[in-house]
Structure formats: C-alpha cells, structure tokens
Coordinates of C-alpha atoms in Angstrom, one line a residue:
M1 CA 54.9 32.7 38.6
T2 CA 53.9 29.6 40.2
R3 CA 53.6 26.3 38.4
K4 CA 49.9 26.4 38.8
T5 CA 49.7 29.8 37.1
K6 CA 51.9 28.5 34.2
L7 CA 49.6 25.6 33.8
I8 CA 46.5 27.7 33.5
L9 CA 48.2 30.0 31.0
L10 CA 49.2 27.0 28.8
I11 CA 45.6 25.8 28.8
C12 CA 44.0 29.2 28.1
L13 CA 46.3 30.5 25.4
P14 CA 45.1 28.0 22.7
L15 CA 41.5 28.8 23.6
I16 CA 42.2 32.5 23.4
G17 CA 43.8 31.8 20.0
I18 CA 40.9 29.9 18.8
L19 CA 38.5 32.6 20.0
A20 CA 40.5 35.3 18.3
G21 CA 40.6 33.3 15.1
Y22 CA 36.8 32.8 15.2
V23 CA 36.4 36.6 15.7
L24 CA 38.7 37.4 12.9
M25 CA 37.2 34.7 10.5
A26 CA 33.8 36.5 9.8
R27 CA 33.4 37.0 6.0
P28 CA 30.8 38.3 3.5
V29 CA 29.0 35.7 1.3
T30 CA 26.5 36.4 -1.6
I31 CA 23.5 34.1 -1.4
T32 CA 21.1 33.8 -4.5
A33 CA 18.0 31.9 -3.4
D34 CA 15.4 31.2 -6.1
G35 CA 16.8 34.1 -8.1
E36 CA 16.9 36.6 -5.3
T37 CA 20.3 37.8 -4.2
S38 CA 21.3 39.0 -0.7
Q39 CA 24.6 39.6 1.1
V40 CA 25.4 38.1 4.5
T41 CA 28.5 38.1 6.8
T42 CA 29.1 34.8 8.4
R43 CA 31.6 33.0 10.5
A44 CA 30.2 29.6 9.4
L45 CA 32.6 27.0 8.3
T46 CA 30.3 25.3 5.7
V47 CA 27.8 26.3 3.1
R48 CA 25.0 24.8 5.1
G49 CA 26.1 26.9 8.1
A50 CA 26.2 30.0 6.0
L51 CA 22.7 29.4 4.8
R52 CA 21.6 28.7 8.3
S53 CA 23.1 31.9 9.5
A54 CA 21.0 33.7 6.9
G55 CA 17.9 32.0 8.3
I56 CA 17.5 29.5 5.4
Q57 CA 16.7 26.0 6.3
L58 CA 17.4 23.4 3.6
N59 CA 15.0 20.7 2.5
P60 CA 16.2 17.4 1.2
L61 CA 15.4 18.1 -2.4
D62 CA 16.7 21.7 -2.5
Q63 CA 19.6 22.2 -4.9
V64 CA 22.6 24.1 -3.5
S65 CA 25.8 25.1 -5.3
P66 CA 28.3 24.5 -3.9
P67 CA 26.9 21.5 -2.1
A68 CA 25.7 22.1 1.4
G69 CA 28.5 20.2 3.1
S70 CA 31.3 22.1 1.3
W71 CA 33.8 24.2 3.3
L72 CA 33.1 27.9 3.1
S73 CA 36.8 28.9 3.2
K74 CA 37.0 29.6 -0.6
T75 CA 33.3 30.2 -1.3
T76 CA 32.0 33.8 -1.9
E77 CA 28.6 32.9 -3.6
I78 CA 26.0 30.3 -2.8
V79 CA 23.2 29.5 -5.3
L80 CA 20.1 27.9 -3.8
D81 CA 17.1 26.5 -5.8
R82 CA 14.4 25.6 -3.3
S83 CA 12.2 22.6 -4.0
R84 CA 8.4 23.0 -4.2
L85 CA 5.3 20.9 -4.6
V86 CA 4.2 20.6 -8.2
I87 CA 0.9 18.8 -9.1
I88 CA 1.2 17.3 -12.7
W89 CA -2.1 16.6 -14.5
V90 CA -1.3 14.1 -17.2
D91 CA -3.8 14.0 -20.2
P92 CA -5.8 12.4 -21.7
F93 CA -7.1 10.6 -18.7
G94 CA -6.4 13.2 -16.0
K95 CA -3.9 11.2 -14.0
L96 CA -2.4 13.2 -11.1
V97 CA 1.3 13.1 -10.2
E98 CA 2.8 15.0 -7.2
V99 CA 6.5 15.8 -7.2
N100 CA 8.7 18.0 -5.0
T101 CA 11.4 19.5 -7.2
S102 CA 13.6 22.5 -7.6
A103 CA 13.4 22.4 -11.4
K104 CA 12.4 25.7 -13.0
T105 CA 11.2 24.5 -16.4
P106 CA 8.4 22.2 -17.5
A107 CA 10.9 19.8 -19.0
G108 CA 12.8 19.7 -15.7
I109 CA 9.7 19.2 -13.6
L110 CA 8.5 16.4 -15.8
S111 CA 11.9 14.8 -15.7
A112 CA 11.8 14.9 -11.9
A113 CA 8.5 13.0 -12.1
G114 CA 10.1 10.4 -14.4
I115 CA 8.4 11.8 -17.5
T116 CA 10.4 12.4 -20.7
A117 CA 8.8 15.1 -22.7
A118 CA 9.0 15.4 -26.5
A119 CA 9.1 18.6 -28.5
A120 CA 5.5 18.2 -29.8
D121 CA 4.1 17.7 -26.3
L122 CA 2.0 20.5 -24.8
T123 CA 2.5 21.9 -21.2
R124 CA 0.5 24.4 -19.3
I125 CA 1.3 26.1 -16.0
D126 CA -1.8 26.9 -14.0
G127 CA -3.8 26.7 -17.3
K128 CA -1.5 28.9 -19.4
P129 CA 0.6 27.4 -22.2
A130 CA 4.3 27.2 -21.4
A131 CA 7.3 26.0 -23.5
L132 CA 9.2 23.0 -22.3
D133 CA 12.3 25.2 -21.7
E134 CA 10.5 28.2 -20.3
T135 CA 11.6 29.3 -16.9
I136 CA 8.8 29.3 -14.4
P137 CA 8.7 32.2 -11.8
V138 CA 9.0 31.0 -8.2
S139 CA 5.7 31.4 -6.5
G140 CA 5.1 28.4 -4.3
A141 CA 3.1 25.3 -5.3
L142 CA 1.8 25.1 -8.9
T143 CA -0.1 22.8 -11.3
L144 CA 1.5 21.6 -14.5
Q145 CA -0.9 20.2 -17.1
Y146 CA 0.9 17.8 -19.5
T147 CA -0.6 16.7 -22.8
P148 CA 1.7 14.2 -24.6
A149 CA 1.5 14.3 -28.4
I150 CA 0.2 11.1 -29.9
P151 CA 0.6 10.0 -33.5
L152 CA -2.3 10.6 -35.9
V153 CA -2.4 9.2 -39.4
L154 CA -3.9 11.7 -41.9
N155 CA -4.8 10.1 -45.2
L156 CA -5.5 12.9 -47.8
N157 CA -6.9 11.6 -51.0
G158 CA -5.0 8.3 -50.6
Q159 CA -1.7 9.9 -49.5
P160 CA -1.0 9.0 -45.8
M161 CA 1.0 11.1 -43.5
T162 CA 1.6 10.9 -39.7
V163 CA 1.5 14.0 -37.5
R164 CA 2.0 14.2 -33.7
T165 CA -0.8 16.1 -32.1
T166 CA -1.9 17.2 -28.7
S167 CA -5.5 18.0 -29.9
S168 CA -8.3 16.1 -28.2
T169 CA -10.6 15.8 -31.2
V170 CA -10.3 15.2 -34.9
G171 CA -11.5 18.7 -35.8
Q172 CA -8.9 20.4 -33.6
A173 CA -6.1 18.1 -34.9
L174 CA -7.0 19.0 -38.5
W175 CA -7.0 22.7 -37.7
N176 CA -3.7 22.5 -35.9
A177 CA -2.2 20.6 -38.8
N178 CA -3.3 23.3 -41.2
V179 CA -5.6 20.9 -43.0
Q180 CA -8.5 23.0 -44.2
I181 CA -11.8 21.2 -44.7
R182 CA -14.4 22.7 -47.0
G183 CA -18.0 21.8 -47.5
G184 CA -18.3 18.6 -49.4
D185 CA -15.1 17.0 -48.2
A186 CA -15.6 13.5 -46.8
L187 CA -14.1 12.5 -43.4
S188 CA -14.0 9.0 -42.1
L189 CA -14.4 10.3 -38.6
P190 CA -16.7 13.2 -37.3
F191 CA -15.0 16.4 -36.1
N192 CA -15.9 15.7 -32.4
T193 CA -14.3 12.2 -32.4
L194 CA -11.8 11.8 -29.6
I195 CA -8.3 11.0 -30.8
T196 CA -6.6 7.8 -29.5
S197 CA -3.2 6.4 -30.2
A198 CA -4.6 4.3 -33.0
S199 CA -6.6 7.0 -34.8
E200 CA -6.6 7.4 -38.5
V201 CA -8.5 10.1 -40.4
R202 CA -9.2 9.7 -44.1
V203 CA -10.1 12.9 -46.0
V204 CA -11.4 12.7 -49.5
R205 CA -11.3 16.1 -51.2
S206 CA -14.5 17.2 -52.8
V207 CA -14.7 18.4 -56.5
P208 CA -16.8 21.1 -57.9
L209 CA -20.1 20.0 -59.4
E210 CA -22.9 21.6 -61.3
I211 CA -26.2 19.7 -60.7
S212 CA -29.3 20.5 -62.8
A213 CA -32.4 19.3 -61.1
D214 CA -36.0 20.5 -60.8
G215 CA -35.5 23.5 -63.0
K216 CA -32.6 24.8 -61.0
T217 CA -28.8 24.5 -61.3
I218 CA -26.9 23.8 -58.0
T219 CA -23.2 24.6 -57.8
T220 CA -21.7 22.6 -55.0
Y221 CA -18.7 20.4 -53.9
A222 CA -18.9 16.7 -53.2
A223 CA -16.5 13.9 -52.5
A224 CA -17.8 10.7 -54.1
D225 CA -16.8 7.8 -56.3
T226 CA -20.0 7.7 -58.3
V227 CA -22.7 10.0 -59.5
G228 CA -25.3 8.5 -57.2
E229 CA -23.1 9.0 -54.2
A230 CA -22.4 12.6 -55.2
L231 CA -26.1 13.4 -55.6
A232 CA -26.9 11.9 -52.2
R233 CA -24.1 13.9 -50.5
S234 CA -25.5 17.1 -52.2
G235 CA -29.0 16.4 -50.9
V236 CA -30.4 15.6 -54.3
T237 CA -32.4 12.3 -54.3
L238 CA -33.5 10.1 -57.1
Q239 CA -36.9 8.6 -56.5
D240 CA -39.0 5.9 -58.3
L241 CA -38.2 6.2 -62.0
D242 CA -35.9 9.2 -61.8
Y243 CA -32.5 8.9 -63.4
S244 CA -29.4 10.9 -63.9
K245 CA -27.0 11.7 -66.8
P246 CA -24.5 10.2 -66.3
I247 CA -26.2 7.3 -64.6
E248 CA -25.9 6.7 -60.9
S249 CA -23.3 3.9 -61.1
E250 CA -20.9 5.8 -63.3
P251 CA -17.9 7.8 -62.0
L252 CA -18.1 11.6 -61.7
P253 CA -17.9 13.3 -65.1
A254 CA -14.8 15.3 -66.0
D255 CA -16.7 18.5 -66.5
G256 CA -18.6 18.1 -63.2
K257 CA -22.0 18.5 -64.8
I258 CA -24.8 16.2 -63.7
Q259 CA -28.4 16.3 -65.0
V260 CA -31.2 14.9 -63.0
V261 CA -34.3 13.7 -65.0
R262 CA -37.5 13.6 -63.0
V263 CA -39.7 10.8 -64.4
K264 CA -43.5 10.4 -63.9
E265 CA -45.8 7.9 -65.4
E266 CA -49.6 7.8 -65.4
I267 CA -52.2 5.4 -66.7
I268 CA -55.1 6.9 -68.7
L269 CA -58.1 5.3 -70.3
Q270 CA -58.4 6.2 -73.9
Q271 CA -61.3 5.4 -76.2
K272 CA -61.2 5.2 -80.0
S273 CA -63.5 4.4 -82.8
V274 CA -63.1 1.2 -84.7
P275 CA -63.9 1.7 -88.4
Y276 CA -66.4 -0.6 -90.0
D277 CA -65.9 -2.6 -93.2
T278 CA -68.0 -2.1 -96.3
Q279 CA -69.4 -5.0 -98.2
F280 CA -70.5 -4.5 -101.8
I281 CA -73.1 -6.8 -103.3
A282 CA -73.9 -6.7 -107.0
D283 CA -77.5 -6.0 -107.9
P284 CA -78.5 -6.9 -111.5
D285 CA -81.7 -4.9 -111.2
L286 CA -79.9 -1.7 -110.2
E287 CA -78.6 0.5 -112.9
L288 CA -74.8 1.0 -113.3
D289 CA -73.2 3.6 -111.0
Q290 CA -76.2 3.5 -108.7
R291 CA -75.9 2.2 -105.1
K292 CA -78.3 1.3 -102.4
V293 CA -77.5 1.1 -98.7
V294 CA -78.8 -2.2 -97.2
E295 CA -77.1 -1.8 -93.8
P296 CA -75.6 1.7 -92.9
G297 CA -72.9 0.2 -90.7
S298 CA -71.6 1.7 -87.4
Y299 CA -68.3 2.3 -85.7
G300 CA -67.1 0.1 -83.0
I301 CA -65.5 1.4 -79.7
Q302 CA -62.3 0.3 -78.1
A303 CA -60.9 1.3 -74.7
A304 CA -57.2 1.1 -74.1
R305 CA -55.1 1.5 -70.9
V306 CA -52.3 3.9 -72.0
R307 CA -49.1 4.4 -70.0
V308 CA -47.9 8.0 -70.5
R309 CA -44.4 8.9 -69.5
Y310 CA -43.2 12.4 -68.7
E311 CA -39.5 13.4 -68.2
N312 CA -39.0 16.8 -66.6
G313 CA -42.6 17.6 -67.2
V314 CA -42.5 16.8 -71.0
E315 CA -44.3 13.8 -72.4
T316 CA -41.8 11.5 -74.0
S317 CA -43.8 8.3 -74.7
R318 CA -47.3 6.9 -74.8
K319 CA -47.8 3.1 -74.9
A320 CA -51.0 1.1 -74.9
E321 CA -50.8 -1.7 -72.4
D322 CA -54.0 -3.5 -73.1
T323 CA -57.1 -2.9 -75.3
V324 CA -60.7 -3.9 -74.7
T325 CA -63.4 -3.8 -77.4
L326 CA -66.5 -2.3 -75.8
K327 CA -68.5 -2.5 -79.0
N328 CA -67.8 -4.3 -82.3
P329 CA -68.2 -2.4 -85.5
V330 CA -71.2 -3.3 -87.7
T331 CA -70.4 -3.9 -91.4
R332 CA -71.9 -1.5 -93.9
V333 CA -73.7 -3.3 -96.7
E334 CA -74.2 -1.7 -100.1
T335 CA -75.5 -3.0 -103.4
Y336 CA -74.2 -1.6 -106.6
G337 CA -75.9 -1.7 -110.0
T338 CA -74.7 -4.0 -112.8
K339 CA -77.5 -3.3 -115.1
I340 CA -76.1 -1.5 -118.2
V341 CA -78.4 0.9 -119.9
L342 CA -77.2 2.4 -123.2
R343 CA -78.2 6.1 -123.8
T344 CA -77.6 8.5 -126.7
I345 CA -76.3 12.0 -126.6
D346 CA -76.4 14.4 -129.5
T347 CA -73.1 16.0 -130.4
P348 CA -71.8 18.2 -133.1
N349 CA -70.4 15.0 -134.7
G350 CA -73.8 13.3 -134.5
P351 CA -75.5 11.1 -131.9
M352 CA -73.2 9.0 -129.7
T353 CA -74.1 6.0 -127.5
Y354 CA -72.7 5.8 -124.0
Y355 CA -73.1 3.5 -121.0
R356 CA -71.8 5.7 -118.2
A357 CA -71.6 9.5 -117.6
L358 CA -69.5 11.0 -114.7
T359 CA -68.6 14.5 -113.7
A360 CA -64.9 15.0 -113.9
R361 CA -62.2 17.7 -113.8
V362 CA -60.9 18.2 -117.3
T363 CA -57.6 19.9 -118.1
S364 CA -55.3 20.0 -121.2
Y365 CA -51.7 19.0 -122.0
S366 CA -49.3 18.7 -124.9
P367 CA -45.9 17.0 -125.3
C368 CA -44.0 20.0 -123.8
N369 CA -46.8 21.3 -121.6
S370 CA -47.4 18.5 -119.1
G371 CA -46.4 20.2 -115.9
V372 CA -42.8 19.0 -115.9
D373 CA -39.5 20.4 -117.3
K374 CA -39.2 17.7 -119.9
C375 CA -41.1 17.0 -123.1
Y376 CA -42.9 13.7 -123.6
P377 CA -44.0 13.3 -127.2
S378 CA -45.4 9.8 -126.8
T379 CA -48.2 8.4 -124.6
A380 CA -48.0 5.4 -122.3
M381 CA -49.8 3.4 -125.0
G382 CA -47.0 4.4 -127.5
I383 CA -48.9 6.8 -129.8
P384 CA -48.1 10.5 -130.3
V385 CA -49.6 13.1 -128.0
K386 CA -52.1 15.0 -130.0
K387 CA -55.8 15.9 -130.0
G388 CA -57.9 12.9 -129.5
V389 CA -55.6 11.4 -126.9
L390 CA -56.8 11.3 -123.3
A391 CA -54.7 10.8 -120.1
V392 CA -56.3 9.4 -116.9
H393 CA -55.2 8.1 -113.5
L394 CA -53.2 4.9 -113.6
D395 CA -56.0 3.0 -111.9
W396 CA -58.4 4.1 -114.6
Y397 CA -55.8 3.5 -117.4
R398 CA -55.5 -0.1 -116.4
L399 CA -59.2 -0.6 -116.8
L400 CA -60.0 1.8 -119.7
K401 CA -57.0 1.5 -121.9
G402 CA -58.0 1.9 -125.5
S403 CA -61.7 2.8 -124.7
K404 CA -63.3 6.0 -125.9
M405 CA -64.8 9.0 -124.1
Y406 CA -66.7 12.0 -125.2
I407 CA -66.0 15.4 -123.6
P408 CA -68.2 18.4 -124.6
G409 CA -66.1 21.1 -126.1
Y410 CA -63.3 18.7 -127.0
G411 CA -64.8 15.8 -128.7
V412 CA -64.0 12.1 -128.7
G413 CA -60.8 10.8 -127.3
I414 CA -59.1 7.5 -126.7
V415 CA -57.7 6.6 -123.3
A416 CA -54.0 6.2 -124.1
D417 CA -51.9 8.0 -121.4
T418 CA -51.5 8.4 -117.7
G419 CA -51.2 11.4 -115.4
V420 CA -50.7 12.3 -111.8
Y421 CA -53.8 13.6 -110.0
P422 CA -53.3 14.2 -106.3
Y423 CA -56.9 15.0 -105.4
N424 CA -59.1 12.4 -107.0
H425 CA -59.5 9.9 -109.8
N426 CA -62.2 11.8 -111.6
W427 CA -59.7 13.8 -113.7
V428 CA -59.0 13.7 -117.4
D429 CA -56.3 15.4 -119.4
A430 CA -57.2 16.2 -123.0
G431 CA -54.3 15.9 -125.4
Y432 CA -53.1 18.5 -128.0
T433 CA -50.0 19.0 -130.1
D434 CA -47.7 21.8 -128.9
A435 CA -48.9 24.0 -131.7
E436 CA -52.6 23.4 -130.9
F437 CA -51.9 24.0 -127.2
A438 CA -50.1 27.3 -128.1
A439 CA -53.0 28.4 -130.3
G440 CA -55.3 28.4 -127.3
G441 CA -58.9 27.3 -127.0
V442 CA -58.0 24.2 -125.0
V443 CA -60.6 22.8 -122.6
N444 CA -60.3 23.5 -118.9
G445 CA -63.1 23.0 -116.3
T446 CA -65.6 20.6 -114.9
F447 CA -67.5 18.6 -117.5
T448 CA -69.7 15.6 -117.8
V449 CA -67.6 12.9 -119.4
Y450 CA -69.4 10.2 -121.4
F451 CA -68.0 6.7 -121.5
L452 CA -68.8 5.5 -125.1
A453 CA -70.1 2.0 -125.9
P454 CA -69.3 -0.8 -126.0
F455 CA -68.8 -1.6 -122.3
P456 CA -65.2 -2.9 -121.9
A457 CA -64.9 -6.4 -120.6
T458 CA -62.1 -5.4 -118.1
E459 CA -64.0 -2.4 -116.5
P460 CA -65.3 -3.1 -113.0
W461 CA -68.8 -2.2 -112.0
I462 CA -67.4 0.3 -109.6
L463 CA -64.6 2.7 -110.7
P464 CA -61.9 3.5 -108.1

C-alpha cells in the first residue's frame, strides 16, 4: 500500500465514521402541536431541527418545550403552542388591541396584551361568554371581547354597598346584583342610564299604601318622604282646595292609609225676607182690646252672596260673604184701644161688672193634681190651693196678681198662682182642693173669661 493510499484512507475513515453515526442516530420523537400529537423519526440534533423535519416552521412568538435550541439527544417529546392573531375588543369604548400569542385562555391572552384581568371581569370569545381560565380551542385567529368590571355604589334605603359589575346600564346592573325593583320604588337614575366609574344608584324602597280618592280605594306602593309626594308618585293629584288626611306635608302614616278630600266651592245668590217692625199707638177713642191697622206694613228683601263648600260631594258649610238690601221693610202701624167700657153679666151669684172678656182654655188643678209628681199645697201668692184660686201664665200673673175673674161653670176666682202653658197665654187653671178634684165636676174646656172691675193700675192695654 502506497503512502498516497494510506493518506486517503486516513482522511476517509473519519468521514465514514461520521456518516455511519449519522445513519445510526435516527430516533423517534413525539411532537404535540396545539394539542395534536404525532410521531416522527428524525436525525436532527436540536428541537428546532426535529420540528423542521416534521414540516413545522416556528414563529418568534411560538412556545416550545423544550426550547427550540435545545439538543435533541435526551428529548423524546416536544410540546409546541403556536402563536396566533387575537383581536381584543375592550369595553366600554370599543378600543381594539391586536396581539400575537400562544396563550390558550382569556386570562393568558389578556396578559399577553398587557391587561390584568380581575375575577369579576367579563370575557367573550367570538361573542360567546368564556371564563378567564377556560381553554380556547385552536382554530386560527379569533376575537376576544373584554369588559372590565367597574365599581358601582348601590344605596338601598340609606345603606350603601359597592359591587363590581360588567353591566352597561343601571337596570342590567341591578338585575345582575339580584336587586329586585318593584313598582313604586324610587331610583335616582333611570334603568337605561349608562354606568360609568363614578356611578351611584340610590334606591328607596316603596311601602304599601291604601289611598281613598274619588269614591275608590287604590292599593299601591310608593317611595316618598311625605304624603304629598306619595300621592304624586301614585298619580293622585290635589287640585285647588283639595286636601288630604294626613295633610300633604306630613310623613307617611304608619298604617299606610291616606284619604283624599275633594273640595268644591260655589257662590250662590240667596234672597230672604226682612221682617217688619210693628208700632202700636194708643187710641183713647177705641175700646179696650180693639185694634185698627193704620199701615199694614210689608217685608223687606235682602240678597246675599253665599259661599257654599262641598267636601267629597257633601255640603259642609254655607257662609254669607256680603248682603245687600234690595227693599227696606215698611213698619206696620196699629192703634189699640184704651177706652174702658164697663159691662155687666148676669151670673148665678148675681150681676157682675167686667171691663174685659177673652176666650181662653180653662183646665183644673189641685195640690196633688198639677201635672207633676209632687204636691204643691200653696200658691205663688202664698194662699192654699182651693176653689176660688186661679193660676195663669207668669206674664199674666205679674200684671193680674190679686185681680178677679169670672169663669162660667166655675165662678169667681182670684189670680194667685202660676202655671206652665206651652201653647199660648190665654189659658187659666181653676183651683180645687184634692177632695173637690176627686169628686169630679171640675171645669175643662174653652170659655169666655170675664175680667172683673176695677181695672188694675198695673195691667197693660195689650195683654201678652
């Protein structure tokens, strides 16, 4: 063997060894790419080479385990998470963020975009809700909608609480916070109000009310500080003179009962007669108890403006505001006789002279039969009650005390007692003892009573 041949052999033998080693170095490797597993046999020296031999080209943001530059000598499995384009829609203003990432959960995708998500935040993948830690199937580019939760202060009947919500409106936020709103509850913001980071919603719970108005009873709920506010919220208005019980300015009653009183006033013109006065003039040429009309007299007429008040349709008051005399009354003028004419009447006891004769109701009484439960044996004048004693109205008694009268069927009696006569003054009680009264034969009826002479100085020309 020549020197040249030996030299060639020395050069080729290492190359032949390397080639033999390369042929003998081929090995199986398991590759899991985006969750899909495949087996490849490769003579690559590195992870990147093994992936390349499997036809997989790496992008800068792909995640490979072990790292792409690692030697393949001790590696039997390669895990690859390919990066993809994700468009992130950030609420509430619709800001768009694009990111290439291999993350498989919404939280990971947001983190890759520099967004730290909180537990109360809301994420949607292609419009469908997805939990922050939910694994997203690999299907190319996708859109992630991200709605960060913002603090909302809920003040319920004066008790504040803060919730984090992803709702866009007040109504949605209350619903999602399990705050039920019933008819009559008062909200500081309408349901469709958009929520901002500084939003506060005050809710005043309504209370049950029973409102009586216009002949009907309304059962409702209202949130109010005063009766007037509750009526307004319930659609019941007070107009003009209307009022409520309790009044508008008072707080809501404990029993929830409110009564509305509808008030109406009207002005009417009302006429009335004005009585006339009577003037009496003594006439010495006219006989006693006779009268003569000189001027008949006439009623006057007054017109009044009257304010009539009605409450719930019932008249409650009537008040005259001003009165005008349309016609003055004319005084009646009468003359009365003062001429005393003495006359005589024949009686069983002989002729008697009288100056006046009047028709009167005559009844009888005795000490224990005077129309009361008690016996009165003495008269107002202090003498015993017996036959010959007469009782008259107090007005007559003051004028005729001690004077005498003659009553047919009874005889002569002296005015010595008083009685009560509800109908008129022309009434005389004829006195008896109890024994005489019990024996019967007492007078009772309508008689002509004769006023015996002399004419008393205290008697007026006209008896009451």
